[in-house]
Amino acid sequence: MTTTLTPRRPRPPAQPVTLRARRLPAYAAPAVAVAALLLAAALVYGAGIGGPVLVVVVGALLYLAGLFVAANAVEGRRSARNRTWSALIHSAFVLAVLPLASVVWTLVSKGSERLDANFFGTSMNNIGSRDANGGAYHAIVGTLQQVGIATVITVPLGVLCAIYIVEYGRGRFAFTIRFFVDVMTGIPSIVTGLFVLAFWVLIVSPWFNDGRPGFSGFAAALALSVLMLPTVVRSTEEMLRLVPAPLREGAYALGVPKWKTILRVVLPTALPGIVTGIMLAVARAAGETAPVLLVAGGGAAINFNPFENNQSSLALFVYQQAGEASKYSPARAWTAALTLVALVLVLTVAAKLLARRNRLGR
């Protein structure tokens, strides 16, 4: 019996194994973005249906669609979905930053017109509608005094209230406090101004003013403290709840009393977040107009005494100058708004640096 052996065919050479997948070139995404904007501009302006804002919106939609198509053709459907969602997240970030950048640019461009010594060193006393001079010195003094007094009143009360809710509060009483704090968070500023007007200005202040109601910066500080209190309480409460329980348990295991544990362990750990909440409350108080108008009355002269006579603030100064029938008033209003934002920014940075220094020093 004869056996025929079939010769084996030679195997093709092995292909090199690679882990690299096909990817779009680096210039693909910018090219798609430019093409999308050009196409959006052609569609919007060609049809005459909008302006630059609509061009950006349509361009963003076309960019997402074009990026998905290009990535799906080169990298596959899974990578295309990943690129599209990443681009959508980045687009949302840009859309969130654009209004802030626009506000900052507008403030700097329009508010720099009156950045001079006269604006920061004089008041509006005896300044007419045809006078180009006049500044916001009286409003800066009023803002610093009112917000400072409100902060001194609010911060201890808010922090202690939050400590009670988190560390000691149990049962219906703590739930009631938390409920009313939540309700106070949504109270309009005009309501707090009316409350202080009805209670302090019309009832309490006549006892110290020969029977006559007295407007003052202190009354405005009381109204601002009512607005600041719920923000301080809620932010401090959330920060205290984020402190890990093992830190407290370790202090208790070493025999440290509860009050000292709160003072030396819990509060220092939550201090950066507490400072952030306090500065948010300060920023809100510094920008309020209605309470100051109702209980402080405003004024054009400088008043260093917050307990007597009318007193203005930067927010109220902006409101008044924006409504004045003078060609010099808008410049004063923009510069005062820029000053208010810069003042809040400086206070926030200083508070952050102070909290960081105290934390690193422990």
C-alpha positions as a printed NumPy array, in Angstrom:
array([[  0.   ,   0.   ,   0.   ],
       [  1.476,   3.266,  -1.078],
       [  0.936,   6.47 ,   0.989],
       [  1.162,   9.807,  -0.751],
       [  2.346,  12.669,   1.419],
       [  0.961,  16.08 ,   0.502],
       [  3.529,  18.775,   0.997],
       [  2.516,  21.348,   3.642],
       [  2.023,  24.879,   2.494],
       [  4.309,  27.418,   4.103],
       [  2.59 ,  29.626,   6.703],
       [  2.368,  33.308,   6.005],
       [  4.681,  35.434,   8.113],
       [  3.146,  36.465,  11.473],
       [  1.844,  39.997,  11.615],
       [  3.357,  42.171,  14.351],
       [  1.025,  42.553,  17.325],
       [  0.245,  46.162,  18.162],
       [ -1.906,  47.678,  20.895],
       [ -2.325,  50.983,  19.137],
       [ -5.727,  51.714,  17.679],
       [ -6.52 ,  54.132,  14.906],
       [ -6.99 ,  57.648,  16.254],
       [ -7.897,  60.998,  14.84 ],
       [ -4.961,  63.346,  14.295],
       [ -4.462,  66.161,  16.775],
       [ -5.641,  68.79 ,  14.323],
       [ -8.952,  67.029,  13.624],
       [-10.963,  68.525,  16.52 ],
       [ -9.866,  72.161,  15.886],
       [-10.488,  71.697,  12.169],
       [-13.999,  70.391,  12.832],
       [-14.646,  73.305,  15.209],
       [-13.54 ,  75.898,  12.645],
       [-15.58 ,  74.26 ,   9.906],
       [-18.625,  74.105,  12.208],
       [-18.355,  77.809,  13.08 ],
       [-17.959,  78.802,   9.437],
       [-20.929,  76.689,   8.411],
       [-23.013,  78.044,  11.305],
       [-22.133,  81.632,  10.352],
       [-23.083,  80.961,   6.754],
       [-26.425,  79.449,   7.785],
       [-27.341,  82.085,  10.393],
       [-26.236,  85.191,   8.532],
       [-27.334,  83.803,   5.174],
       [-30.844,  83.237,   6.482],
       [-30.781,  86.433,   8.561],
       [-32.192,  84.745,  11.65 ],
       [-29.753,  85.8  ,  14.362],
       [-26.422,  87.126,  15.495],
       [-23.156,  85.935,  17.062],
       [-24.845,  84.123,  19.938],
       [-26.914,  81.957,  17.602],
       [-23.791,  81.313,  15.507],
       [-21.995,  79.962,  18.586],
       [-24.95 ,  77.761,  19.564],
       [-25.435,  76.339,  16.067],
       [-21.684,  75.949,  15.689],
       [-21.486,  73.958,  18.917],
       [-24.219,  71.591,  17.728],
       [-22.552,  71.163,  14.342],
       [-19.203,  70.595,  16.041],
       [-20.599,  67.783,  18.192],
       [-22.223,  66.146,  15.188],
       [-19.13 ,  66.522,  13.002],
       [-16.799,  65.213,  15.696],
       [-19.   ,  62.15 ,  16.211],
       [-19.068,  61.383,  12.485],
       [-15.286,  61.785,  12.103],
       [-14.448,  59.754,  15.2  ],
       [-16.94 ,  57.031,  14.243],
       [-15.355,  56.674,  10.814],
       [-11.782,  56.455,  12.116],
       [-11.862,  55.209,  15.724],
       [-15.129,  53.331,  15.987],
       [-18.491,  53.921,  17.6  ],
       [-17.367,  53.479,  21.204],
       [-14.534,  56.001,  20.923],
       [-16.816,  58.354,  19.023],
       [-19.335,  58.367,  21.864],
       [-16.521,  59.017,  24.356],
       [-15.188,  61.941,  22.32 ],
       [-18.662,  63.398,  21.87 ],
       [-19.506,  63.315,  25.564],
       [-16.1  ,  64.785,  26.458],
       [-16.659,  67.587,  23.975],
       [-20.144,  68.163,  25.4  ],
       [-18.724,  68.495,  28.928],
       [-16.036,  70.912,  27.735],
       [-18.646,  72.923,  25.844],
       [-20.8  ,  73.167,  28.958],
       [-17.776,  74.423,  30.901],
       [-17.074,  77.075,  28.266],
       [-20.721,  78.162,  28.243],
       [-20.612,  78.487,  32.037],
       [-17.403,  80.523,  31.991],
       [-18.39 ,  82.855,  29.149],
       [-20.977,  84.88 ,  31.151],
       [-18.529,  85.278,  34.023],
       [-15.773,  86.379,  31.669],
       [-18.189,  88.774,  29.984],
       [-19.176,  90.322,  33.33 ],
       [-15.545,  90.718,  34.393],
       [-14.574,  92.258,  31.049],
       [-17.506,  94.676,  31.14 ],
       [-16.714,  95.741,  34.706],
       [-13.031,  96.286,  33.985],
       [-13.558,  98.068,  30.669],
       [-16.318, 100.392,  31.851],
       [-15.307, 100.699,  35.502],
       [-11.741, 101.822,  34.84 ],
       [-12.918, 105.238,  33.6  ],
       [-13.207, 106.722,  37.112],
       [-10.419, 104.854,  38.859],
       [ -8.846, 108.008,  40.257],
       [ -8.085, 109.639,  43.579],
       [-11.145, 111.867,  43.387],
       [-13.49 , 108.883,  43.19 ],
       [-11.966, 107.16 ,  46.228],
       [-11.342, 110.302,  48.259],
       [-14.561, 112.325,  47.949],
       [-18.282, 111.851,  48.424],
       [-21.333, 113.008,  46.482],
       [-22.092, 115.821,  48.921],
       [-22.843, 119.087,  47.055],
       [-22.268, 117.379,  43.68 ],
       [-24.698, 118.407,  40.952],
       [-25.727, 116.655,  37.778],
       [-23.322, 118.787,  35.714],
       [-20.339, 118.161,  37.975],
       [-17.938, 115.52 ,  36.668],
       [-16.324, 115.049,  40.074],
       [-17.71 , 113.215,  43.074],
       [-16.861, 109.772,  44.34 ],
       [-17.916, 106.84 ,  46.469],
       [-15.824, 107.349,  49.595],
       [-18.94 , 107.614,  51.75 ],
       [-20.362, 104.441,  50.191],
       [-17.131, 102.501,  50.742],
       [-17.125, 103.512,  54.405],
       [-20.756, 102.496,  54.768],
       [-20.225,  99.106,  53.117],
       [-17.22 ,  98.269,  55.288],
       [-19.005,  99.26 ,  58.5  ],
       [-22.329,  97.597,  57.722],
       [-20.872,  94.336,  56.434],
       [-18.305,  94.287,  59.235],
       [-20.935,  94.69 ,  61.958],
       [-23.179,  92.102,  60.293],
       [-20.264,  89.642,  60.113],
       [-19.408,  90.146,  63.793],
       [-23.031,  89.46 ,  64.711],
       [-23.651,  86.577,  62.321],
       [-20.517,  84.425,  62.375],
       [-20.568,  83.458,  66.093],
       [-24.322,  82.842,  66.029],
       [-24.194,  80.841,  62.808],
       [-21.21 ,  78.685,  63.784],
       [-22.583,  77.951,  67.259],
       [-25.997,  77.102,  65.815],
       [-24.407,  74.693,  63.328],
       [-22.327,  73.08 ,  66.108],
       [-25.466,  72.53 ,  68.143],
       [-27.337,  70.979,  65.205],
       [-24.495,  68.61 ,  64.274],
       [-22.918,  67.731,  67.627],
       [-25.664,  68.12 ,  70.221],
       [-29.044,  68.539,  68.551],
       [-31.375,  65.569,  68.685],
       [-35.109,  65.247,  68.308],
       [-37.798,  67.707,  67.381],
       [-36.071,  70.879,  68.574],
       [-33.047,  70.414,  66.288],
       [-35.377,  69.534,  63.398],
       [-37.333,  72.753,  64.033],
       [-34.161,  74.842,  63.988],
       [-33.02 ,  73.246,  60.75 ],
       [-36.442,  73.791,  59.192],
       [-36.522,  77.507,  60.031],
       [-32.959,  77.958,  58.795],
       [-34.018,  76.458,  55.466],
       [-37.034,  78.78 ,  55.364],
       [-34.854,  81.819,  56.114],
       [-32.591,  80.926,  53.192],
       [-35.342,  81.856,  50.732],
       [-36.505,  85.081,  52.411],
       [-36.249,  88.06 ,  50.018],
       [-33.994,  90.881,  51.127],
       [-36.848,  93.4  ,  51.019],
       [-38.665,  91.382,  53.693],
       [-35.697,  91.547,  56.061],
       [-35.494,  95.266,  55.466],
       [-39.176,  95.694,  56.295],
       [-38.751,  93.573,  59.439],
       [-35.864,  95.673,  60.751],
       [-37.724,  98.844,  59.761],
       [-40.815,  97.805,  61.709],
       [-38.925,  96.476,  64.73 ],
       [-35.706,  98.422,  65.165],
       [-36.241, 101.737,  63.371],
       [-39.867, 102.387,  64.387],
       [-39.977, 100.728,  67.841],
       [-36.508, 100.428,  69.373],
       [-34.574, 103.379,  67.962],
       [-37.017, 106.056,  69.281],
       [-35.952, 105.08 ,  72.819],
       [-32.454, 106.361,  72.056],
       [-33.406, 109.225,  69.739],
       [-35.777, 111.436,  71.772],
       [-38.84 , 109.61 ,  70.505],
       [-37.992, 109.972,  66.81 ],
       [-37.264, 106.988,  64.529],
       [-33.644, 106.939,  63.474],
       [-32.166, 105.53 ,  60.292],
       [-28.627, 104.249,  60.714],
       [-25.976, 101.956,  59.326],
       [-26.414,  99.686,  62.327],
       [-30.021,  99.028,  61.303],
       [-28.769,  98.069,  57.845],
       [-26.224,  95.74 ,  59.487],
       [-29.046,  94.049,  61.408],
       [-30.958,  93.465,  58.176],
       [-27.843,  92.102,  56.474],
       [-27.15 ,  89.789,  59.419],
       [-30.609,  88.243,  58.984],
       [-29.707,  87.516,  55.355],
       [-26.27 ,  86.145,  56.217],
       [-27.307,  83.886,  59.096],
       [-28.917,  80.989,  57.163],
       [-26.014,  80.827,  54.701],
       [-23.469,  80.628,  57.503],
       [-25.481,  78.017,  59.4  ],
       [-26.088,  75.736,  56.429],
       [-22.545,  75.901,  55.062],
       [-21.002,  75.338,  58.501],
       [-23.374,  72.45 ,  59.174],
       [-22.419,  70.714,  55.933],
       [-18.71 ,  71.187,  56.588],
       [-18.998,  69.8  ,  60.12 ],
       [-20.821,  66.739,  58.817],
       [-17.944,  66.071,  56.414],
       [-15.431,  65.713,  59.252],
       [-14.636,  61.961,  59.55 ],
       [-16.096,  60.259,  62.605],
       [-12.782,  58.477,  63.461],
       [-11.249,  61.862,  64.278],
       [-13.858,  62.444,  66.95 ],
       [-13.651,  58.851,  68.202],
       [ -9.865,  59.029,  68.461],
       [-10.09 ,  62.182,  70.565],
       [-12.746,  60.616,  72.805],
       [-10.591,  57.498,  73.207],
       [ -7.755,  59.672,  74.519],
       [-10.075,  61.16 ,  77.119],
       [-10.514,  64.566,  75.467],
       [-13.8  ,  66.253,  76.464],
       [-16.369,  66.793,  73.771],
       [-16.153,  70.577,  73.815],
       [-12.386,  70.475,  73.422],
       [-12.696,  67.896,  70.627],
       [-15.016,  70.254,  68.769],
       [-12.724,  73.211,  69.387],
       [ -9.369,  71.551,  68.62 ],
       [-10.256,  68.796,  66.134],
       [-13.602,  69.314,  64.397],
       [-13.517,  73.071,  63.77 ],
       [ -9.895,  73.209,  62.491],
       [-10.607,  70.344,  60.096],
       [-13.701,  72.047,  58.687],
       [-12.246,  75.577,  58.792],
       [-11.567,  76.048,  55.019],
       [-15.148,  75.127,  54.124],
       [-16.538,  77.278,  56.926],
       [-14.539,  80.27 ,  55.7  ],
       [-15.873,  79.719,  52.185],
       [-19.456,  79.744,  53.45 ],
       [-18.826,  82.887,  55.495],
       [-17.374,  84.69 ,  52.491],
       [-20.378,  83.688,  50.384],
       [-22.607,  85.264,  53.011],
       [-20.421,  88.386,  53.097],
       [-20.581,  88.683,  49.321],
       [-24.368,  88.451,  49.374],
       [-24.641,  91.053,  52.136],
       [-22.284,  93.459,  50.385],
       [-24.418,  93.389,  47.245],
       [-27.805,  94.023,  48.856],
       [-29.567,  97.295,  48.102],
       [-33.14 ,  97.116,  49.417],
       [-32.363,  96.717,  53.16 ],
       [-29.889,  99.599,  53.115],
       [-32.352, 101.83 ,  51.288],
       [-35.172, 101.025,  53.721],
       [-33.391, 101.286,  57.083],
       [-30.245, 103.339,  56.411],
       [-31.808, 105.788,  53.992],
       [-28.704, 106.362,  51.952],
       [-26.961, 109.704,  51.851],
       [-24.468, 111.788,  49.93 ],
       [-22.275, 112.828,  52.866],
       [-19.625, 110.844,  54.724],
       [-20.868, 109.316,  57.97 ],
       [-18.375, 107.446,  60.146],
       [-20.916, 106.773,  62.903],
       [-23.009, 103.69 ,  62.043],
       [-25.392, 104.331,  64.948],
       [-26.634, 107.775,  63.901],
       [-27.979, 109.403,  60.741],
       [-28.258, 108.078,  57.223],
       [-25.543, 106.002,  55.65 ],
       [-24.989, 104.72 ,  52.128],
       [-23.317, 101.614,  50.669],
       [-21.668, 100.688,  47.401],
       [-24.64 ,  98.661,  46.173],
       [-27.024, 101.512,  46.967],
       [-24.614, 103.983,  45.358],
       [-24.625, 101.939,  42.142],
       [-28.433, 101.858,  42.173],
       [-28.713, 105.595,  42.711],
       [-26.116, 106.56 ,  40.124],
       [-27.612, 104.232,  37.515],
       [-30.89 , 106.133,  37.807],
       [-29.436, 109.655,  37.809],
       [-30.124, 111.913,  34.825],
       [-26.493, 112.874,  34.323],
       [-23.934, 111.876,  31.721],
       [-21.326, 111.425,  34.474],
       [-23.41 , 109.04 ,  36.592],
       [-22.959, 105.826,  34.553],
       [-19.173, 106.038,  34.911],
       [-19.528, 106.399,  38.684],
       [-21.914, 103.445,  38.809],
       [-19.583, 101.159,  36.829],
       [-16.554, 102.13 ,  38.904],
       [-18.478, 101.566,  42.126],
       [-19.551,  98.117,  40.894],
       [-15.939,  97.268,  40.045],
       [-14.862,  98.505,  43.487],
       [-17.478,  96.323,  45.173],
       [-16.363,  93.203,  43.284],
       [-12.693,  93.956,  43.996],
       [-13.453,  94.514,  47.685],
       [-15.227,  91.164,  48.   ],
       [-12.397,  89.47 ,  46.087],
       [ -9.739,  90.938,  48.397],
       [-11.666,  89.899,  51.511],
       [-12.157,  86.377,  50.147],
       [ -8.483,  85.929,  49.276],
       [ -7.399,  87.312,  52.663],
       [ -9.777,  84.991,  54.524],
       [ -8.602,  81.992,  52.478],
       [ -4.942,  82.773,  53.162],
       [ -5.637,  83.245,  56.868],
       [ -7.502,  79.945,  57.113],
       [ -4.744,  78.146,  55.2  ],
       [ -2.045,  79.62 ,  57.421],
       [ -3.884,  78.635,  60.59 ],
       [ -4.435,  75.119,  59.262],
       [ -0.782,  74.626,  58.286],
       [  0.425,  76.012,  61.593],
       [ -1.325,  73.378,  63.662]])
